[in-house]
Each structure stands twice: as C-alpha cells, then as structure tokens.
Short mmCIF file of C-alpha atoms in Angstrom, two decimals:
data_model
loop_
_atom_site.label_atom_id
_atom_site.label_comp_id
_atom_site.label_asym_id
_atom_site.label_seq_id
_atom_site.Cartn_x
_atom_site.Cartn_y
_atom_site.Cartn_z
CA UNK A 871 0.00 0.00 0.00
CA UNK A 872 1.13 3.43 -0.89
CA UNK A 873 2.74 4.87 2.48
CA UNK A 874 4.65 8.24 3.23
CA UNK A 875 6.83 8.03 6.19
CA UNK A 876 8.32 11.14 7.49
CA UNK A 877 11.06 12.49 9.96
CA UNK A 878 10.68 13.16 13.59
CA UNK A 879 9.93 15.86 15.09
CA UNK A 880 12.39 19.07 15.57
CA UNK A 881 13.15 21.96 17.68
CA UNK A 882 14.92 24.94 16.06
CA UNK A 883 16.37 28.21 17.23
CA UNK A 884 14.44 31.66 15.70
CA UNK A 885 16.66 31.97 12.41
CA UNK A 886 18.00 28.21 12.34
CA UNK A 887 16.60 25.75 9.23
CA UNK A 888 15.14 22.68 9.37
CA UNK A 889 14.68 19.61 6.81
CA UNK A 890 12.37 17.32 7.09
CA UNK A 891 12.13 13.95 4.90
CA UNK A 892 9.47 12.18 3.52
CA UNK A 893 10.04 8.31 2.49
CA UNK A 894 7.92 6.78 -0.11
CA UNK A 895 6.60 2.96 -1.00
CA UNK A 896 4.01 1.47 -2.68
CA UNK A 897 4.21 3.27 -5.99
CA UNK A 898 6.32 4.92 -8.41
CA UNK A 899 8.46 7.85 -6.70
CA UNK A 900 8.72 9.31 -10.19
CA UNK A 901 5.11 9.05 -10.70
CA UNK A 902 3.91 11.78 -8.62
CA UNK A 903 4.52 15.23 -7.37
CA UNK A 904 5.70 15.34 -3.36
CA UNK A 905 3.85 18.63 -1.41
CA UNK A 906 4.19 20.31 1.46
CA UNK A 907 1.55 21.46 3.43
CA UNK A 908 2.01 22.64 6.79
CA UNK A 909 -0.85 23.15 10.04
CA UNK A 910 -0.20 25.39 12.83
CA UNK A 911 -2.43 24.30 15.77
CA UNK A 912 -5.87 25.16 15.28
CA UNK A 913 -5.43 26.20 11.91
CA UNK A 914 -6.63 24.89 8.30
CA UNK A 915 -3.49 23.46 6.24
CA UNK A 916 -1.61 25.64 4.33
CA UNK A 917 0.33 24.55 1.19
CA UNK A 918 3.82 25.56 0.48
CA UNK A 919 5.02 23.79 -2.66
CA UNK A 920 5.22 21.06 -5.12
CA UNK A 921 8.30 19.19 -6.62
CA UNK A 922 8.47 16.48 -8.96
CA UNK A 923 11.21 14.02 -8.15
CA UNK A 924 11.15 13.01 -11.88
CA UNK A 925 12.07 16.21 -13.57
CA UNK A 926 13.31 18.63 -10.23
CA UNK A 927 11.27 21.15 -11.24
CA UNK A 928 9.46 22.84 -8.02
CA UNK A 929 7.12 25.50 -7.25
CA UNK A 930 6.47 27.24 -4.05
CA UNK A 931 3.86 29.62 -2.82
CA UNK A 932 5.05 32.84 -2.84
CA UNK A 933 4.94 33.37 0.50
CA UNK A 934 7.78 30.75 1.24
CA UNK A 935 9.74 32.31 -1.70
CA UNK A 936 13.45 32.68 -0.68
CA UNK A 937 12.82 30.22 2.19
CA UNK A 938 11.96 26.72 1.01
CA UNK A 939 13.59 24.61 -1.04
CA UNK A 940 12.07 20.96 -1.92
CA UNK A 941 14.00 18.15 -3.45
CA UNK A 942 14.53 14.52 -3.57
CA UNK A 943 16.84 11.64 -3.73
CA UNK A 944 15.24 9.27 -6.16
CA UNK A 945 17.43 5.98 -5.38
CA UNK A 946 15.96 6.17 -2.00
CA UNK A 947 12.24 7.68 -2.92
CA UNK A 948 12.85 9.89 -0.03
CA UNK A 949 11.75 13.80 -0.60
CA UNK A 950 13.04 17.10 1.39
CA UNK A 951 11.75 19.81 2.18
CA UNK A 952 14.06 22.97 3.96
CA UNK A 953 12.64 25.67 5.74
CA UNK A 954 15.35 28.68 6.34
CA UNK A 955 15.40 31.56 8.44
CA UNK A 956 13.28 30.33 10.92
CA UNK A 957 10.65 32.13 13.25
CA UNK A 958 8.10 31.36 15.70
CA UNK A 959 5.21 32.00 13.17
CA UNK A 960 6.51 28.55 11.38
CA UNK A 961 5.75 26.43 14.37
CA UNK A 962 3.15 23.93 13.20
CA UNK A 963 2.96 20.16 11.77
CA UNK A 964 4.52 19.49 8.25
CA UNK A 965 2.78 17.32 6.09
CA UNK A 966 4.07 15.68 2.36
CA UNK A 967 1.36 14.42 0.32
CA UNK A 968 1.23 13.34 -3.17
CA UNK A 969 -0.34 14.56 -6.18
CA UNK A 970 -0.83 14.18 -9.57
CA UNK A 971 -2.62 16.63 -12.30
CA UNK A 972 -6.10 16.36 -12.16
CA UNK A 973 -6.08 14.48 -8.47
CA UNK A 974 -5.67 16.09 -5.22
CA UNK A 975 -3.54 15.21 -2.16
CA UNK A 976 -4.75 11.15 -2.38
CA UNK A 977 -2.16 9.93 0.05
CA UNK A 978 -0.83 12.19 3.15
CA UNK A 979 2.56 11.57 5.21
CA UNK A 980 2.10 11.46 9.08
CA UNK A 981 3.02 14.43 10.18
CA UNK A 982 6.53 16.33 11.38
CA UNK A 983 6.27 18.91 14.29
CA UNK A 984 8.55 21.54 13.98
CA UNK A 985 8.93 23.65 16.73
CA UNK A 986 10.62 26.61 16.36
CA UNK A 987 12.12 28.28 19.76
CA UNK A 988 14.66 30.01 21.28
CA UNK B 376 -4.71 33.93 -4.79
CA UNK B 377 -8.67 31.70 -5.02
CA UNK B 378 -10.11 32.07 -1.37
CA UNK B 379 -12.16 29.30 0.30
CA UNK B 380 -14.89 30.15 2.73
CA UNK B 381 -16.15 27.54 4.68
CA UNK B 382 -19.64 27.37 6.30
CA UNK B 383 -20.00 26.84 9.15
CA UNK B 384 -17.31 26.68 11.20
CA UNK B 385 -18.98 24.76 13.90
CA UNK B 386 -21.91 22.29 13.71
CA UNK B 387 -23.44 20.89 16.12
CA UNK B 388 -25.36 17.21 15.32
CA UNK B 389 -26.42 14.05 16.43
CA UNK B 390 -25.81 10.83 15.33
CA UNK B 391 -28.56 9.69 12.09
CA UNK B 392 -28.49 13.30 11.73
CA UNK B 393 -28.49 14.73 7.67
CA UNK B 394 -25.57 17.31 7.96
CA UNK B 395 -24.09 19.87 4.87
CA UNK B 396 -21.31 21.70 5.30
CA UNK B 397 -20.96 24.56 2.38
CA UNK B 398 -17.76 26.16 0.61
CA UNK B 399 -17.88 28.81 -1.76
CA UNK B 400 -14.74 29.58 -3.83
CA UNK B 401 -13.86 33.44 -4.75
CA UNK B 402 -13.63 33.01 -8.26
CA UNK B 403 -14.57 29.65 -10.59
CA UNK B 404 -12.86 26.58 -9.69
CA UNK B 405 -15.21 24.53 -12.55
CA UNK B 406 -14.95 21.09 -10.78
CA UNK B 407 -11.49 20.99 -9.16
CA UNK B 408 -12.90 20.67 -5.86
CA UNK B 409 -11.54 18.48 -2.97
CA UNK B 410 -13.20 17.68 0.08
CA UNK B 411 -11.17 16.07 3.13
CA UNK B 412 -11.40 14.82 6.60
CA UNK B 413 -9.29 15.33 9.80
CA UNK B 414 -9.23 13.79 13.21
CA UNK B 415 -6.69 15.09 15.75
CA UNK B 416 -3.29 14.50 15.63
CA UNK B 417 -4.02 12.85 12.26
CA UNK B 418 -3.35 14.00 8.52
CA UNK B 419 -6.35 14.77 6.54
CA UNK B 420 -7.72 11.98 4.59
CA UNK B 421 -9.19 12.81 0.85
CA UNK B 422 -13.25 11.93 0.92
CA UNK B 423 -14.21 13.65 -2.34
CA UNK B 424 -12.13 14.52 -5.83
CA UNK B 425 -13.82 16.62 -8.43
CA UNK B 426 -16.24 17.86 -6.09
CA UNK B 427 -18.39 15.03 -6.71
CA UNK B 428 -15.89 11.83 -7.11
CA UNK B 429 -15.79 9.28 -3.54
CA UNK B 430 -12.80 7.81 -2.92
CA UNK B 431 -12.21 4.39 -3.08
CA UNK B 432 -12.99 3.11 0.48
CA UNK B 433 -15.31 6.23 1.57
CA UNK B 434 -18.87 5.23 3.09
CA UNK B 435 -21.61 5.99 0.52
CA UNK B 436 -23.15 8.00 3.07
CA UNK B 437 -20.54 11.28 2.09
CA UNK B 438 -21.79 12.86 -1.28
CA UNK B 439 -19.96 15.92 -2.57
CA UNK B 440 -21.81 18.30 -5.40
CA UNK B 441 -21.73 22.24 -6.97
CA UNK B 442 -19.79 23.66 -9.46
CA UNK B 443 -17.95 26.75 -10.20
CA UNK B 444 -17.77 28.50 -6.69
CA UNK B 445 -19.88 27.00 -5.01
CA UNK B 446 -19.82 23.45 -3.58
CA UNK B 447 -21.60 21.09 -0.64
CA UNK B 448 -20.11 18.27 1.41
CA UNK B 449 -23.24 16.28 2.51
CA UNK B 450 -23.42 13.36 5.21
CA UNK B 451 -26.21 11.47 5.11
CA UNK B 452 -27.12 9.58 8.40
CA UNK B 453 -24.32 11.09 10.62
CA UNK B 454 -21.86 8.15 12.61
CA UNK B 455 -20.20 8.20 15.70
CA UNK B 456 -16.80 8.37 13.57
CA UNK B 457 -17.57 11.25 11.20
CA UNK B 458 -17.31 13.25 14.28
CA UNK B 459 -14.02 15.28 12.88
CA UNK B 460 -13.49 18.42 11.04
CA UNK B 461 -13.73 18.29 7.19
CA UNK B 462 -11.89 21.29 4.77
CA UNK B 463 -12.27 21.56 1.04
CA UNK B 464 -9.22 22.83 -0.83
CA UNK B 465 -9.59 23.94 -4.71
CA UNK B 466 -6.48 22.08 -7.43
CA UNK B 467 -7.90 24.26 -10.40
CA UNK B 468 -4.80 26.95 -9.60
CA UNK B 469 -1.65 27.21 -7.38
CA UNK B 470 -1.57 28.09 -5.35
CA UNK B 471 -4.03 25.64 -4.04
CA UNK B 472 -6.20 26.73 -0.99
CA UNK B 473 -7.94 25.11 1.83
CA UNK B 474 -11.07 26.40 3.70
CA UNK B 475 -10.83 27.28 7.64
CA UNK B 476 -12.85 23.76 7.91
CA UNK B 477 -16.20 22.80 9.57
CA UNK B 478 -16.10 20.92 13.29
CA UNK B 479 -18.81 18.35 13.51
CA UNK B 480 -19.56 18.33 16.96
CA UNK B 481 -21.65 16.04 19.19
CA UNK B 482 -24.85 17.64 19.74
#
C-alpha cells in the first residue's frame, strides 16, 4: 500500500533551518509530485510547494519564496523539504502528500512537528 | 490567490443526523474541488475529488456536489466516527487553498 513516512519531530532556534524527509513505498516515486503542506495548531493546512522528483522542477507559494527549497533523492524515494530563516510563526505540523494533475492530495505523510524556539 | 470560505465553522449534530457543510470559492474553480477529513493528531484523509468523485474506500453515506464557486459536502445519516473536522481545498490553480474547515460536533 502506498505509504509516506516522514522524519521526527524538531526543535529549532528563531533563524535556524530545518529539513524534514518524507520516504515513499508502494508506488512509483517518479510518478507523482511530493507537497508540502504545513498546520499550525488550530489552523486549516496551508500549502507551500510542489516538486516532482522526476524532472526537479518545483514550485512554491510565494509566501515561502526565498525560504523553502524541496527536493529529492530518487534511489531512495525519499523527498526534502528545507525551511530557512526560521521564526516562531513557522511552528506547526509538516505534512508531504502526493499529487498528480487532475487528483488532489490522495495519500498524506504522518506528520513532522517543527517547533521553532529560542 | 482563489479564497475558500467555509460554512459553518462549527456544527453541532447528532448521530442519524443529515448534515451539509458549504464552501464557496472566490472566483470559478469549474470542478477541481476536494473535500477532506481530519481527526486530531491525524493528517487529513481525501473523501471527495472533483467535487463530486468518492474515494475508493469512503462510506456511501458522504456525497460531494456544486460547481464553479460553489460546492456542498453532505453526510447522510451522521456516525459516531464522522465526528471530525472536514476542509475543502480547490487544485484548479496554485496556489491551491484550503477552507478554515467545519467541526462536527456532538450535539
């Protein structure tokens, strides 16, 4: 079955970065775009960028222009995605989830929290 | 950017109970609507594609319809697990969007 395993959770310092990774089975890695979507406590998700681990090509939403980047190793169908410049404001839950054209997030990673404090 | 505006934010229902949760999107989104489902400490789980489409696996009982901007998530005959809180998020543009999401609450 397709599953999405990611990294444990992390504490950073105001200004630090964090990556968080995002292991794949079940499918083709190649197959489908990895995204990042991220939950502050109480909050609806928020989505922060594609990449396809086929081509490299990414896109991120502006507002994590500059910040984020998102890659992947595709010998070990694992996916990254680094935060920089961290603040308190980024504290929440990272999520990867895949998607295809056409078809929504179908298949959702557990979880990271990142915790971001000084 | 397409805003999603969920309604309402709470509900408040008992079990058998016929419940619709509404999201209106600020600009067309044709079809490329997505509705999903979140308990705590859990990712969401995808219900509805193509703001009609059940996902393999989903109880008949969820039923997703609309078009352009503006979209329903109905559950018909409420269960003790559909107690959770459901967003829709648009695909028809990036950057994609979710709603603020609808609690179903035990009444």
């Amino acid at each position: 079955q397709v599953q999405l395993v990611q990294s444990g959770a992390e504490v950073a310092k105001p200004g630090a970065s964090v990556k968080v990774s995002c292991k794949a089975s079940g499918y083709t890695f190649t197959s489908y775009d990895i995204n990042w979507v991220r939950q502050a406590t109480g909050q609806g998700p928020e989505w922060m960028g594609w990449m396809n681990p086929n081509s490299g090509n990414s896109g991120y939403a502006q507002k994590f222009q500059g910040r984020v980047t998102m890659t992947s190793n595709t010998s070990m169908s694992t996916a990254y995605m680094e935060l920089s410049s961290l603040r308190s404001e980024d504290t929440a839950v990272y999520y990867c989830a895949r998607r295809r054209s056409g078809i929504p997030f179908d298949s959702w990673g557990q979880g990271t929290l990142v915790t971001v404090s000084s | 950017d397409i805003q999603m505006t969920q309604s309402p934010s709470t509900l408040s229902a008992s079990v058998g109970d016929r419940v619709t949760i509404t999201c209106r999107a600020s600009q067309s989104i044709v079809g490329w609507l997505a509705w999903y489902q979140q308990k705590p400490g859990k990712a969401p789980n995808l219900l509805i594609s193509k703001a009609s489409n059940l996902e393999s696996g989903v109880p008949s009982r969820f039923s997703g319809s609309g078009s352009g901007t503006e979209f329903t998530l109905t559950i018909s005959g409420l269960q003790p697990d559909d107690f959770a809180t459901y967003y829709c998020q648009q695909y028809n543009s990036s950057p994609l969007t979710f709603g603020g999401g609808t609690k179903v609450e035990i009444k």
